[in-house]
PDB file of C-alpha atoms in Angstrom:
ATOM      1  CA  UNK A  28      34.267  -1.595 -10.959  1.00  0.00           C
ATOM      2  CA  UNK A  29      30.470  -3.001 -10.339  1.00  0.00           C
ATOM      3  CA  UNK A  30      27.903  -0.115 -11.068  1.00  0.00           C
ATOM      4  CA  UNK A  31      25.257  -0.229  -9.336  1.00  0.00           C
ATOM      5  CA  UNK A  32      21.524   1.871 -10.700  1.00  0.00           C
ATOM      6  CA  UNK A  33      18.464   2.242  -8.625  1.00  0.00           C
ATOM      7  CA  UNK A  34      15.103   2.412 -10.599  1.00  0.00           C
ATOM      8  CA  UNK A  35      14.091   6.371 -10.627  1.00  0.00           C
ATOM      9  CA  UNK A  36      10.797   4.780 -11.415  1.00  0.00           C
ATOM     10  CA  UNK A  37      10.461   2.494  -8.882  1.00  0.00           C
ATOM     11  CA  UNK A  38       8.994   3.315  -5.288  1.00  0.00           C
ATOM     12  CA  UNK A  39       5.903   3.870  -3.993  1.00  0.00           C
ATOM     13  CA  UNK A  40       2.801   5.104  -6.092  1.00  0.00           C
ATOM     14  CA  UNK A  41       0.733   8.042  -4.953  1.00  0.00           C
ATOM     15  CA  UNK A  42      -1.845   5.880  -3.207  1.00  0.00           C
ATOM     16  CA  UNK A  43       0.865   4.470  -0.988  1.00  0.00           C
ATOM     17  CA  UNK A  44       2.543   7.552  -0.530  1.00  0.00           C
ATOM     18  CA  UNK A  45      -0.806   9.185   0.710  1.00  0.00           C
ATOM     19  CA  UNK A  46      -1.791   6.256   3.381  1.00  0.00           C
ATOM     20  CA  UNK A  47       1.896   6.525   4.714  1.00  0.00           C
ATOM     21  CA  UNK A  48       2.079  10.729   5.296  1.00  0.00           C
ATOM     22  CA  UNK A  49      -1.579   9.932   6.715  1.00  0.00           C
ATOM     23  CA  UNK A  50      -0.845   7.715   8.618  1.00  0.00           C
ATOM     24  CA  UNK A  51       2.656   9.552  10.198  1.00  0.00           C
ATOM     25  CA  UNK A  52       0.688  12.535  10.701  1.00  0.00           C
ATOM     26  CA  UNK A  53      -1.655  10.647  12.972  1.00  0.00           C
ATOM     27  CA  UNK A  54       0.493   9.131  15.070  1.00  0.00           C
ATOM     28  CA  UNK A  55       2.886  12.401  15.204  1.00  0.00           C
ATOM     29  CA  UNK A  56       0.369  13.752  17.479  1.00  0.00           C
ATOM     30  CA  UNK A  57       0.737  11.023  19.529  1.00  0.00           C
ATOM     31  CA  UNK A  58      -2.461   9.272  18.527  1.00  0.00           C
ATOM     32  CA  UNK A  59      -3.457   5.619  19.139  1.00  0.00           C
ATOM     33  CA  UNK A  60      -4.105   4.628  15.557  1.00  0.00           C
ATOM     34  CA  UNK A  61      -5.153   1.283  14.157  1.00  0.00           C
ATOM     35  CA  UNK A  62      -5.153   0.455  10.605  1.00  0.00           C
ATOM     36  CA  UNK A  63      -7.111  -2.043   8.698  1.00  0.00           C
ATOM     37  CA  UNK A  64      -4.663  -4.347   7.421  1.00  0.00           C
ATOM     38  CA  UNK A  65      -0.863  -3.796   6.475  1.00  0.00           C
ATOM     39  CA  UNK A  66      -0.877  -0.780   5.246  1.00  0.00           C
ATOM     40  CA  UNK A  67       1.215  -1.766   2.018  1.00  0.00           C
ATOM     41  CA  UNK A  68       2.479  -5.053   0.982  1.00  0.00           C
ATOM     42  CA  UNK A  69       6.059  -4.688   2.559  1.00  0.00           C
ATOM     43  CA  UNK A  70       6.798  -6.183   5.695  1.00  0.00           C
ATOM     44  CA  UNK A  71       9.995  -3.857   6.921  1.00  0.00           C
ATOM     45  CA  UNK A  72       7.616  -0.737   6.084  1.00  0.00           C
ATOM     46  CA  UNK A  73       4.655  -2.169   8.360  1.00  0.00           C
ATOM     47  CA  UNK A  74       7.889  -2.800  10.763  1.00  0.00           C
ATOM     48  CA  UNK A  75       8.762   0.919  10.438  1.00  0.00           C
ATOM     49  CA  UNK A  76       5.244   2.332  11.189  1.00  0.00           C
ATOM     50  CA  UNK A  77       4.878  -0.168  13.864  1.00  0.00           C
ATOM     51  CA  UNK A  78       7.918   1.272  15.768  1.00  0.00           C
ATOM     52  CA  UNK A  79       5.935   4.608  15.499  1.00  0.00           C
ATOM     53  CA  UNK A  80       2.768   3.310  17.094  1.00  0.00           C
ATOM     54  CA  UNK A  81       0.782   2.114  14.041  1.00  0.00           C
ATOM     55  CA  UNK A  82      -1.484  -0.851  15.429  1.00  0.00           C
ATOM     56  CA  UNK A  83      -2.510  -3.515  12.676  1.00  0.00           C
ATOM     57  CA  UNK A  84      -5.916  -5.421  12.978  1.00  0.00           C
ATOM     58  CA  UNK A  85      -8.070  -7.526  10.776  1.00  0.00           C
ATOM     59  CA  UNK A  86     -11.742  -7.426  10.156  1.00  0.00           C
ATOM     60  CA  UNK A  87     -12.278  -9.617  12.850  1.00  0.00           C
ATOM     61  CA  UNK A  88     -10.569  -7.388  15.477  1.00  0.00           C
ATOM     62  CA  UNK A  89     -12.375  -4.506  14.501  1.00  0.00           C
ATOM     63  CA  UNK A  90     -15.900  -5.644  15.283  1.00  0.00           C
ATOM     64  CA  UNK A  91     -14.456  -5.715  18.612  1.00  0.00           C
ATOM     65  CA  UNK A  92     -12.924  -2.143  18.716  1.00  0.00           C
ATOM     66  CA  UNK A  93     -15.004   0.704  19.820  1.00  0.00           C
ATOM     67  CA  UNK A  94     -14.444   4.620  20.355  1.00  0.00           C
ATOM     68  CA  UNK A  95     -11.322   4.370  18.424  1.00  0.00           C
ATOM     69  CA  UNK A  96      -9.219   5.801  15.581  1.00  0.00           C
ATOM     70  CA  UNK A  97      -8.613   3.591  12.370  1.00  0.00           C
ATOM     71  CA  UNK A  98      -7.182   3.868   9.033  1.00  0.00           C
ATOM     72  CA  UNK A  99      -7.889   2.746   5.808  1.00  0.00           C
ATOM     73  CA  UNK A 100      -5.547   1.853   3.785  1.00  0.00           C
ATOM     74  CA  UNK A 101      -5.443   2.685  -0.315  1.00  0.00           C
ATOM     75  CA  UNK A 102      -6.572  -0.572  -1.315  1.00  0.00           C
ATOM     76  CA  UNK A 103     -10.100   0.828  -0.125  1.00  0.00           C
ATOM     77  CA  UNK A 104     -12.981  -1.389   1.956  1.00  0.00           C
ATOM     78  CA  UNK A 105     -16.706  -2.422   1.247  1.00  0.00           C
ATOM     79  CA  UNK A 106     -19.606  -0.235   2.334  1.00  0.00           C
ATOM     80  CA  UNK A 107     -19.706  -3.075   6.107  1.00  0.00           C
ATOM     81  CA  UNK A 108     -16.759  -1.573   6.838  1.00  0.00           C
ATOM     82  CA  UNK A 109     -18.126   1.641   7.155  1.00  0.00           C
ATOM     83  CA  UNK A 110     -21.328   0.924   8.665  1.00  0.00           C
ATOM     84  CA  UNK A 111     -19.388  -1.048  11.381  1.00  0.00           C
ATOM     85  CA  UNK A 112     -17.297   1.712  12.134  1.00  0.00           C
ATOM     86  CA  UNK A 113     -20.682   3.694  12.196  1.00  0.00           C
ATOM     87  CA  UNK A 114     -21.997   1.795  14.868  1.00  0.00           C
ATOM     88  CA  UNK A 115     -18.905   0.986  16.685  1.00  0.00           C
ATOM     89  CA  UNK A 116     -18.432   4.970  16.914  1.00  0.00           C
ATOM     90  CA  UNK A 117     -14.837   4.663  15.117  1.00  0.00           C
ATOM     91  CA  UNK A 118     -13.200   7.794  13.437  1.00  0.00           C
ATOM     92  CA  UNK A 119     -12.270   6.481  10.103  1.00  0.00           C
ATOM     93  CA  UNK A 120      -8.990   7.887   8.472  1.00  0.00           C
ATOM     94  CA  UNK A 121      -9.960   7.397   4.910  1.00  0.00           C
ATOM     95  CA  UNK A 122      -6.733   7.176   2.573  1.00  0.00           C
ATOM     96  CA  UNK A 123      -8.026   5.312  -0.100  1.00  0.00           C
ATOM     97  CA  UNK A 124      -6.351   5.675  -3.016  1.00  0.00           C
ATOM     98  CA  UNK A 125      -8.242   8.283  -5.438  1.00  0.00           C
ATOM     99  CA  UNK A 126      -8.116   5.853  -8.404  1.00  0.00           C
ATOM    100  CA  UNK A 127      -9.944   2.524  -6.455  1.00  0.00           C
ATOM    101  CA  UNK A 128     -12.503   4.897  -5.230  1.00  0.00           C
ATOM    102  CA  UNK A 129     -13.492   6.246  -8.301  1.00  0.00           C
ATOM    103  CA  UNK A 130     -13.856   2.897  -9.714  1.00  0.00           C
ATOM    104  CA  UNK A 131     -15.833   1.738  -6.501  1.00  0.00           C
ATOM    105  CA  UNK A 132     -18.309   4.321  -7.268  1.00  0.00           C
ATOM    106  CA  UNK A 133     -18.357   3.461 -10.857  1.00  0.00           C
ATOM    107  CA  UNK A 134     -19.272  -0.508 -10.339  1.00  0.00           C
ATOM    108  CA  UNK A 135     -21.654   0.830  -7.354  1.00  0.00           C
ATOM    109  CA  UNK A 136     -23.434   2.895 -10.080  1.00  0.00           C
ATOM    110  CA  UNK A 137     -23.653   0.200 -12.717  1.00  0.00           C
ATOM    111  CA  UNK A 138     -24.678  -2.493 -10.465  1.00  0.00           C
ATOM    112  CA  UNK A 139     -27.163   0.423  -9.041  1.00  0.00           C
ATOM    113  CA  UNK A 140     -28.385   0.700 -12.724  1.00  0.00           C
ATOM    114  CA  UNK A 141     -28.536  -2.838 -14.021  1.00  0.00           C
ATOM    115  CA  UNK A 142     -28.290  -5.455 -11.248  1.00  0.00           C
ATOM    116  CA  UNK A 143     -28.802  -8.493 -13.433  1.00  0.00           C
ATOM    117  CA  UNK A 144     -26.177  -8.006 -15.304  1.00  0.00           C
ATOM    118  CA  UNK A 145     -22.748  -9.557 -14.900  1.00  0.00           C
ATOM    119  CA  UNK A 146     -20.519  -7.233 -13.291  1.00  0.00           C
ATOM    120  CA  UNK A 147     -17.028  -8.417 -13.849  1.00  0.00           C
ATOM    121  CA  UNK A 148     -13.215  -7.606 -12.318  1.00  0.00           C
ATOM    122  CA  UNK A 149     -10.583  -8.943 -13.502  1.00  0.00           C
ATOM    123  CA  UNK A 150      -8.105  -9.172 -10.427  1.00  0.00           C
ATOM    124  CA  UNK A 151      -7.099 -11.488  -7.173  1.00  0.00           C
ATOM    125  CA  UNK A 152     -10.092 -13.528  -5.416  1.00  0.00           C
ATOM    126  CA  UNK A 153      -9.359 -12.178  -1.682  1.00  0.00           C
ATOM    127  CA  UNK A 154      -6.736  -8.945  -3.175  1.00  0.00           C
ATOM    128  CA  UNK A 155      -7.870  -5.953  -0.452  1.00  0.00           C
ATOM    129  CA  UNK A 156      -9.028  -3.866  -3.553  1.00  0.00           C
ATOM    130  CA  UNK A 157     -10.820  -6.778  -4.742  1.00  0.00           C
ATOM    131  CA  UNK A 158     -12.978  -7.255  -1.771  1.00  0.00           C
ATOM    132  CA  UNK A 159     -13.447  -3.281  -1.435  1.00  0.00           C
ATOM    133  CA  UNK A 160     -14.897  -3.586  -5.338  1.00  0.00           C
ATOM    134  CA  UNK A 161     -17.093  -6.850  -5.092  1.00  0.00           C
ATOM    135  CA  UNK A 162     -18.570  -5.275  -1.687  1.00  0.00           C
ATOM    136  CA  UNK A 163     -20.014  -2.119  -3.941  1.00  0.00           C
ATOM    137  CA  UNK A 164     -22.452  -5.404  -5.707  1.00  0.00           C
ATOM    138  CA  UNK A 165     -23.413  -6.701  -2.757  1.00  0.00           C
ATOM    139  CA  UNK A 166     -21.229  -9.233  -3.199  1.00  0.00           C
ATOM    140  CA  UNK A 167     -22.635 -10.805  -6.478  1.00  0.00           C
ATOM    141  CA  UNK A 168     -19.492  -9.298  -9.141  1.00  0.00           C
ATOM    142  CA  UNK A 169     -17.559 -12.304 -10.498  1.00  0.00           C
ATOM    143  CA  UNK A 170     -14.387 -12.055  -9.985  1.00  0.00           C
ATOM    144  CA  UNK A 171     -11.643 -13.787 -12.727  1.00  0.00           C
ATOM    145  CA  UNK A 172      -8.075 -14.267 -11.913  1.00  0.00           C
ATOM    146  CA  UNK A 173      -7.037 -15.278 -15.676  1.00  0.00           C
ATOM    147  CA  UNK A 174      -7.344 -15.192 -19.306  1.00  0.00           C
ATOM    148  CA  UNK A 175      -8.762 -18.706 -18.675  1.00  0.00           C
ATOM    149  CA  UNK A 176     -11.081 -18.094 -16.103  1.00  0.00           C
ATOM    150  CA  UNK A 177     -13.247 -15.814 -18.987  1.00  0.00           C
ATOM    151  CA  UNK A 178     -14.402 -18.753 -20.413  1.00  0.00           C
ATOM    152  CA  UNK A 179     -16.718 -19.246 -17.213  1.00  0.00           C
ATOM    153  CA  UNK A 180     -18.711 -16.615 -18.325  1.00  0.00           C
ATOM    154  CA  UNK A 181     -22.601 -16.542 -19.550  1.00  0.00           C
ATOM    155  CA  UNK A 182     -22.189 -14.944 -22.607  1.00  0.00           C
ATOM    156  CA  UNK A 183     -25.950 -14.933 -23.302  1.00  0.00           C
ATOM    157  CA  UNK A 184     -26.241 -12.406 -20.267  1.00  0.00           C
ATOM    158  CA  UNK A 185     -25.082  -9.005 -20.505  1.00  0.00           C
ATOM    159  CA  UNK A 186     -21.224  -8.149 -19.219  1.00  0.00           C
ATOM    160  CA  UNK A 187     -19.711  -4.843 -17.454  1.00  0.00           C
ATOM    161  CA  UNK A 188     -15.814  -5.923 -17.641  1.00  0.00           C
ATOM    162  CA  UNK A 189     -13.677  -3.848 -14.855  1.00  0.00           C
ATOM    163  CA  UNK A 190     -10.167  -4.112 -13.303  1.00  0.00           C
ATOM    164  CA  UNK A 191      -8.260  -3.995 -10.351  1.00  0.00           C
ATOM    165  CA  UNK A 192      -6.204  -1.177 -10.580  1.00  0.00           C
ATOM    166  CA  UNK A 193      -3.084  -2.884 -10.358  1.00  0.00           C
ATOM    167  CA  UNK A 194      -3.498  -5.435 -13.112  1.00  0.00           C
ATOM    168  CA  UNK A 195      -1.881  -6.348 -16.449  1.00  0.00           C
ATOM    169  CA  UNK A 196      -3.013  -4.131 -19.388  1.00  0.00           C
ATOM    170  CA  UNK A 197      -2.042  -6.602 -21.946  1.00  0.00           C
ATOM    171  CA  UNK A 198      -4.440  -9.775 -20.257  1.00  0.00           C
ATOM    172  CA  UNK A 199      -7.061  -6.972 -19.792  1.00  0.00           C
ATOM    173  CA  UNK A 200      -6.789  -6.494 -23.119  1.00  0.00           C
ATOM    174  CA  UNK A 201      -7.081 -10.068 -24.216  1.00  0.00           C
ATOM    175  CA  UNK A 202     -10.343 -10.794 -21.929  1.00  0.00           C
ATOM    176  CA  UNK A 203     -11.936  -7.931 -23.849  1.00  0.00           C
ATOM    177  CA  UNK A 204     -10.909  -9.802 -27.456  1.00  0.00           C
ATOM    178  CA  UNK A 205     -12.113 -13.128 -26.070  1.00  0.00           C
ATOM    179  CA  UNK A 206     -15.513 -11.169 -24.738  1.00  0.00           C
ATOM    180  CA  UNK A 207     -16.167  -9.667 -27.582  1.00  0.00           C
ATOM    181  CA  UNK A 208     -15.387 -12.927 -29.966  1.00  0.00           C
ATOM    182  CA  UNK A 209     -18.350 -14.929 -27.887  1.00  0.00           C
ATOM    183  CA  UNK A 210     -21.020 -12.372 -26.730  1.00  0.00           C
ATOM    184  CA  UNK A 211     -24.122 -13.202 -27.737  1.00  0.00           C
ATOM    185  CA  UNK A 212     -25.809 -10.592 -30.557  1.00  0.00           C
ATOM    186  CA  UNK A 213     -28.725  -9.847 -28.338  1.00  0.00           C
ATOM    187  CA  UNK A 214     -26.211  -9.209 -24.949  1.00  0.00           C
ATOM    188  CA  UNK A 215     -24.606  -6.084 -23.697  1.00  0.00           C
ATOM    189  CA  UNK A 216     -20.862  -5.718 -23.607  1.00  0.00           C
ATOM    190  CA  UNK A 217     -19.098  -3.370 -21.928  1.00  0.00           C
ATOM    191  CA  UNK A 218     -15.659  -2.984 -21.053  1.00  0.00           C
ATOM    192  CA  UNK A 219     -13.745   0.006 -18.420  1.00  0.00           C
ATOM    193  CA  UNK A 220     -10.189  -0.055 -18.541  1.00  0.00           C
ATOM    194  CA  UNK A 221      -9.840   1.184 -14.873  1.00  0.00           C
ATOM    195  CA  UNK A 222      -5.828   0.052 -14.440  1.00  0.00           C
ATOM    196  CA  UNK A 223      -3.813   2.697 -12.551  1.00  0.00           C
ATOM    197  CA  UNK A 224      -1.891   4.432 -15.389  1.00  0.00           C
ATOM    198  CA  UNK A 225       1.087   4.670 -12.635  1.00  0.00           C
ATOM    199  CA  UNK A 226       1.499   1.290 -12.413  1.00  0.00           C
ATOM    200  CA  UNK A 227       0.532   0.266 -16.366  1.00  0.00           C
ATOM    201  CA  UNK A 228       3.477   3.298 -17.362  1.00  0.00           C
ATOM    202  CA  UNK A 229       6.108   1.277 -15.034  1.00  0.00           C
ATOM    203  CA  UNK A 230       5.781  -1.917 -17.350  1.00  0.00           C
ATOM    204  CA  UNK A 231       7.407  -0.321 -20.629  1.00  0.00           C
ATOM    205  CA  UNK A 232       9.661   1.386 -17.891  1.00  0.00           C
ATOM    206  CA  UNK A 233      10.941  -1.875 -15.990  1.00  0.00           C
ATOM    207  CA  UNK A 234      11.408  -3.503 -19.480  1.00  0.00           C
ATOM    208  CA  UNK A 235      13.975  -1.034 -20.187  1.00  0.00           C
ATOM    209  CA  UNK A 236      15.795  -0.746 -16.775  1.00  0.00           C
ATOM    210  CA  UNK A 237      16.182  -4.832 -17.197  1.00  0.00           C
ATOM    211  CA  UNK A 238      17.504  -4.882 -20.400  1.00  0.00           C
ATOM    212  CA  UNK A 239      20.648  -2.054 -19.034  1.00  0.00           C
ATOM    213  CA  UNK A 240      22.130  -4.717 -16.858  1.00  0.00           C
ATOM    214  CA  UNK A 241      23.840  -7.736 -15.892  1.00  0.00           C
ATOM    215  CA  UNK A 242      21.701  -8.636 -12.382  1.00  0.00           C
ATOM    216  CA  UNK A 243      18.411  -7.184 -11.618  1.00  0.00           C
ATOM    217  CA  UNK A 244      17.284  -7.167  -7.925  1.00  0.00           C
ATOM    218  CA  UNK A 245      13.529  -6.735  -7.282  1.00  0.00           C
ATOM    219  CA  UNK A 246      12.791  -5.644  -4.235  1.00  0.00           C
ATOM    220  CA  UNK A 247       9.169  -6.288  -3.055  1.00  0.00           C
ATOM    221  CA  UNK A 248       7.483  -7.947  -0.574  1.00  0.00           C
ATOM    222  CA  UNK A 249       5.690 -11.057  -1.448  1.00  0.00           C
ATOM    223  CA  UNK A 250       2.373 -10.169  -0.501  1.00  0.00           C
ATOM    224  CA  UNK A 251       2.449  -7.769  -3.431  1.00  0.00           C
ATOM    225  CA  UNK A 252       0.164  -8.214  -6.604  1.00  0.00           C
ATOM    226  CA  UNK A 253       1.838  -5.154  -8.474  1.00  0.00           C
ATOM    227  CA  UNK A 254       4.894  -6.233  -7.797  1.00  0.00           C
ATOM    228  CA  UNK A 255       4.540  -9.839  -8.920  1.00  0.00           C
ATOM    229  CA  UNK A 256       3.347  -8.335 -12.538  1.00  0.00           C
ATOM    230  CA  UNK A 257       6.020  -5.915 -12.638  1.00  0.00           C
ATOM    231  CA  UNK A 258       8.782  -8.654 -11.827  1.00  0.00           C
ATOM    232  CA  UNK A 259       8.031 -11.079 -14.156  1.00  0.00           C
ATOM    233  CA  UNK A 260       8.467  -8.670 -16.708  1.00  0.00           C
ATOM    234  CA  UNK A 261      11.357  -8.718 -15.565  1.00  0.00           C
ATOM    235  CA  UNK A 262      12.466 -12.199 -15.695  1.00  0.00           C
ATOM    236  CA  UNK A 263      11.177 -12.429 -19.391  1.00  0.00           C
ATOM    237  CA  UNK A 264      13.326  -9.355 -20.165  1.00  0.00           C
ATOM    238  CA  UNK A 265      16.035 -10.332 -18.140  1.00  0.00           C
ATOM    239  CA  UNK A 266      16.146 -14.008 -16.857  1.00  0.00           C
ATOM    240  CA  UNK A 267      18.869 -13.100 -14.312  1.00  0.00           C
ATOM    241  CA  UNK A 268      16.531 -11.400 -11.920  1.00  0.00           C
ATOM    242  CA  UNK A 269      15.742 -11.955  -8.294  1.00  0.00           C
ATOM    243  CA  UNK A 270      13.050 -11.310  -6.629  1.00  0.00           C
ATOM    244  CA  UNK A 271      13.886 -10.147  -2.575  1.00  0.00           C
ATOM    245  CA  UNK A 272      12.453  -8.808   0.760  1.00  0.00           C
ATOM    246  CA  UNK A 273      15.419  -7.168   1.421  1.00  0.00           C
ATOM    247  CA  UNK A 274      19.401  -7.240   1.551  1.00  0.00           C
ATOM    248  CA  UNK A 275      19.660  -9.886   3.909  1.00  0.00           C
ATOM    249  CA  UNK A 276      18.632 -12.042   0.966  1.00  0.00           C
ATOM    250  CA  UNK A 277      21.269 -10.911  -1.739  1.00  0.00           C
ATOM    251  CA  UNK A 278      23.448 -14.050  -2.224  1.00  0.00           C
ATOM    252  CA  UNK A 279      27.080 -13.809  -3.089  1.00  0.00           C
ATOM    253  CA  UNK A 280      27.150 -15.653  -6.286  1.00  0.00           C
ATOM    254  CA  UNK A 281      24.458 -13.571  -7.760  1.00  0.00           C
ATOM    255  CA  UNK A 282      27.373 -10.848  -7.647  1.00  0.00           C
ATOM    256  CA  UNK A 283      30.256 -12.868  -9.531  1.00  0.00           C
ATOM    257  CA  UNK A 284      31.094 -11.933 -12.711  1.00  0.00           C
ATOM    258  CA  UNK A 285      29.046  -9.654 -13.796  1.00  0.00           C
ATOM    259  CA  UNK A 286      29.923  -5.306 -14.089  1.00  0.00           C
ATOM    260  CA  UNK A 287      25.859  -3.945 -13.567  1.00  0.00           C
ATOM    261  CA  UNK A 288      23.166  -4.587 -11.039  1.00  0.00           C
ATOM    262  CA  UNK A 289      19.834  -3.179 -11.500  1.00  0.00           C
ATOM    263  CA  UNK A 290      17.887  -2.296  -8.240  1.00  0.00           C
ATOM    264  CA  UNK A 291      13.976  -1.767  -8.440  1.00  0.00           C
ATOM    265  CA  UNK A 292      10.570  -2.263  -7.549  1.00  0.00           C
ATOM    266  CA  UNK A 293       6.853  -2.072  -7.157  1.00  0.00           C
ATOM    267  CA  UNK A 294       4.358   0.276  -5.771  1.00  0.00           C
ATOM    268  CA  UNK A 295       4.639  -0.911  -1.997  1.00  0.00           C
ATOM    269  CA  UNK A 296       8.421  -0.957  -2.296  1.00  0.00           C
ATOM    270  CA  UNK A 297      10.081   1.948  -0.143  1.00  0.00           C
ATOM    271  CA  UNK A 298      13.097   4.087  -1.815  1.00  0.00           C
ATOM    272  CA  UNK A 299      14.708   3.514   1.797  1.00  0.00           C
ATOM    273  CA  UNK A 300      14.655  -0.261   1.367  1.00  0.00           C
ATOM    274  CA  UNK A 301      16.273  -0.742  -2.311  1.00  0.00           C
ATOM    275  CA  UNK A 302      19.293   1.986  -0.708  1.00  0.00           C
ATOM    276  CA  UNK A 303      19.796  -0.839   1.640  1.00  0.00           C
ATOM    277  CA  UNK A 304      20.159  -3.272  -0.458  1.00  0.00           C
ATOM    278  CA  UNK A 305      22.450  -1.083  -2.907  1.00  0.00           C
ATOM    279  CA  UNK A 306      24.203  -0.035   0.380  1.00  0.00           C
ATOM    280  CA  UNK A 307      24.864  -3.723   1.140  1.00  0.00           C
ATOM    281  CA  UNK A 308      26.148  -5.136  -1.863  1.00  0.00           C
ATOM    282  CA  UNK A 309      28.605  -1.938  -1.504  1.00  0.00           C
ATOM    283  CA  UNK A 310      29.993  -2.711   1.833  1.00  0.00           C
ATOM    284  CA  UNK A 311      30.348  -6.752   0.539  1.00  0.00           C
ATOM    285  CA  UNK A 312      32.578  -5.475  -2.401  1.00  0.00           C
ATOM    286  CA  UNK A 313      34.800  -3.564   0.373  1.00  0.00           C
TER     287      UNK A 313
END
């Protein structure tokens, strides 16, 4: 008989689960509420708020808005954002995630402190959180995607080396190697490993789950930087892993011949959403 295991450890991280209950209060009361891009990286979530009232604009929409509620999600914004809403006279909803803020504040400090220096962050040119962390530099942090992009550096000049939260511990940890190889003797170098211990701790976890069965399913929505990390760890664990949106994209010859499907995901992927897809393959198999 095919077994089929959801991942205990997969679902959404605190941040997420924060913004959500924030965001369901809100609109409970039967308040028009806007929020400042998706507010996670899964589209039948957004679909789920939106059904409650939840109103998604982009930056561009809300220079327009005025006199209005809005919500910020947990990847956290840059300081315009809040000066706009300022003048605009919008009620911000603030559910940044506790982890980005602190490290906004932290890069805000250092670039407070030292402004010449090179502030670095290793994560996604354009990533929400990104944009929120670059904005506390007045834009001037460089921002590297890749263990190659280091090499870009000015290693004569000193370097503050951060993270986006949701990034790979191990690459961090070769950037720092490289930095630390090539840093000139009369530079600073400084390096704040600011990943989300959440999301680092689901690594070892996912490696595990993948290795107890035949199929892995990883449900996620494209969008999502977390959950691209997280599933290619498990395709190098366990090369017979999909990555899906949801169950409409389970295809039947995934399911022959094998006894064990593994069902899991990132940080923006809801427990709801990977019972669906469990719930599916059950009713195929009937």
């Amino acid at each position: 008989m095919l077994q089929i295991e959801i991942d205990n450890g997969s679902g959404f991280c605190f941040g997420v689960t924060t913004a959500i209950q924030k965001a369901e209060e809100e609109l409970s009361k039967g308040t028009t509420l806007y929020c400042l891009g998706d507010i996670v990286h899964n589209g039948m979530e957004c679909d789920r708020l939106r059904q409650l009232g939840l109103i998604t604009i982009n930056h561009e929409q809300l220079e327009q808005l005025h006199d209005a509620k809005v919500l910020l999600r947990a990847h956290g914004e840059p300081p315009e954002t809040y000066e706009l809403a300022r003048r605009n006279n919008i009620e911000i909803i603030d559910a940044t995630c506790p982890v980005v803020l602190q490290l906004q504040k932290r890069i805000k400090t250092q670039y407070d402190t030292n402004p010449e220096a090179q502030i670095v962050i290793f994560g996604k040119n354009g990533h929400a959180e990104v944009l929120g962390l670059v904005g506390q530099t007045q834009r001037r942090a460089i921002v590297i995607e890749t263990f190659e992009d280091v090499k870009k550096l000015d290693f004569d000049r000193d370097i503050y080396l951060y993270s986006q939260t949701t990034k790979s511990l191990d690459e961090f940890h070769r950037i720092i190697a490289y930095i630390q190889e090539h840093i000139a003797p009369t530079a600073v170098f400084r390096s704040f490993d600011t990943i989300c211990r959440q999301v680092a701790n689901r690594m070892p976890n996912i490696s595990q789950f993948a290795t107890r069965h035949d199929l892995i399913l990883f449900v996620c929505g494209r969008k999502s930087s977390n959950g691209k990390v997280l599933f290619n760890e498990c395709v190098r664990i366990n090369p017979n892993s999909h990555l899906i949106e949801g169950p409409e994209e389970i295809q039947d010859e995934w399911l022959s011949g094998i006894d064990t499907i593994g069902i899991c995901g990132a940080t923006s992927t809801p427990k709801w959403l990977m019972e669906q897809c469990r719930d599916a393959i059950i009713s195929r198999q009937q």
